[in-house]
Amino acid sequence: MEKEKIVVAKFGGSSLADAEHFRKVKKIVESDPARRYVVPSAPGKRSREDEKVTDLLYQCSAEAHRGGDYVSVLNKIKKRYQEIIDELELDVSLEREFAVIEQAFLSDAGAQYAASRGEYLNGILLAAFLGYEFVDAAEVVRFDRNGVFEDERTNFFLNERLSRTERAVVPGFYGADDAGNIHTFSRGGSDVSGAIVARAVQAELYENWTDVSGFLLTDPTIVDHPKKINAMTYAELRELSYRGATVLHEEAVYPVRREGISIHIRNTNHPEENGTFIRRKIRPEEEVAITGIAGKKNFVAVSIEKNRMNAQIGFVKKMLEAFEENEIAFEHLPSGIDTISVILQKDEFERKKDSIMESLHRLLKPDHITVDPDLAMVTVVGKGMRSVSGIAARFFSSLGRADVNIKMIDMGSNEINCTIGVKNDDFDRAIRALYDELVE
Ligand code: ASP
């Protein structure tokens, strides 16, 4: 028998910011009966100047904690939900819920509990509006006492619970430990919740509905109207997200990747548009040489020089030990014969600078250590780079023409990415030059 198709649809905060968006969401959900499980965020911004309910909740709990005026913030939150209830004429009252929440604020239930209520309450409203069952994430999404997400136990509970539920709304962003204390993922974490629900029900597709029509090839604040990415692999998404492209939470890829469930990023306001597919393998007709260009500023390069470094066994090991001692992760490790550089995030380096220097001098007895501050990393990602010759030549000549000085090059060993280090000041220019040459 053919397996029944299940789609998990996660809707972001701007897609559920007010009654009008709730109506759009309902239309989308109802247009495909396979959309059996829905994961909502908390109401987001209705306009640029508006406030997200999650931010208001953090504010509210902080005010309550310091004995300040939390009531006026709480009233703003109540009003947001009441407007949705009234406009949609829902037969729901959140009065009792709010009484419990207020009590919890006063007994200092903590910021994670506070923040989670945004999704919790929105889930109750959405379930009522869709006529779906409400499944509280606190029952099925498991964290340990220290707030570390427990994926296997969660998968077990979710699978067990949802296999008995034909259609359900499971709020995103939070879960609970065995004692019932609420824990949240990091900000934007409803994407992660959507992915773990998709895994638990063995969905065919994980739809992630947001307010943009998919991933853009590069940052639109740097390049005017960049093209959209139609499809990419999980690995490419991972590279691009790590390098600064936002849309989807970084951690949302793992649960679906291991099961081979595709992700489809779509626009709630324009469901007719294609969005971006993220799959294990992209289809031949979707192949392009360059998938995306992303980057981040504010790195440093710590370069260590020592005569005859190449002949010393264990030099790199000792160097890495120096960073390990200081609990600092590195990004890249370009090396020459007698020099090796370590690229680190600048803020972390600044915080631990003296201690890192002490460790390096003690363990390595180097001839020189120099620090190059204010570096930016720019990465071009594309599985297609492997098969198109001449890309590297065009890559570097475009940067030369744009007068961008390249401080470091790292071609990933899987050949799906090439990263360069440039001065912070050259960052925008480098991205524009690469986009113009390799994409346009
Ligand atoms: N509401 C949470 C946040 O604003 C989680 C989410 O929207 O994914 O971060």
Coordinates of C-alpha atoms in Angstrom, one line a residue, residues 3 151-152 155-156 159 194-206 234 252-263 278-281:
K3 CA 2.2 5.5 2.2
D151 CA 15.9 14.3 20.3
E152 CA 15.3 10.6 20.6
N155 CA 10.8 11.7 18.6
F156 CA 9.3 8.8 20.6
N159 CA 5.4 9.9 17.2
G194 CA 8.6 22.1 12.8
A195 CA 11.5 20.0 11.7
I196 CA 11.2 17.6 14.7
V197 CA 7.4 17.2 14.1
A198 CA 8.1 16.4 10.4
R199 CA 10.6 13.8 11.5
A200 CA 8.3 12.3 14.1
V201 CA 5.4 11.8 11.6
Q202 CA 7.7 10.8 8.8
A203 CA 6.3 13.6 6.7
E204 CA 7.0 13.7 3.0
L205 CA 7.5 17.5 3.1
Y206 CA 8.3 20.1 5.7
Y234 CA 21.0 20.4 2.9
A252 CA 16.2 23.0 11.8
V253 CA 18.1 21.0 9.2
Y254 CA 19.3 18.1 11.2
P255 CA 16.0 16.3 12.1
V256 CA 14.7 16.4 8.5
R257 CA 18.1 15.7 6.9
R258 CA 18.6 12.4 8.6
E259 CA 15.2 11.2 7.3
G260 CA 15.6 12.8 3.8
I261 CA 12.5 15.0 4.2
S262 CA 12.6 18.0 1.9
I263 CA 12.0 21.5 3.2
I278 CA 16.0 22.1 0.2
R279 CA 16.6 18.5 -0.6
R280 CA 19.1 15.7 -0.2
K281 CA 19.8 15.9 -3.9

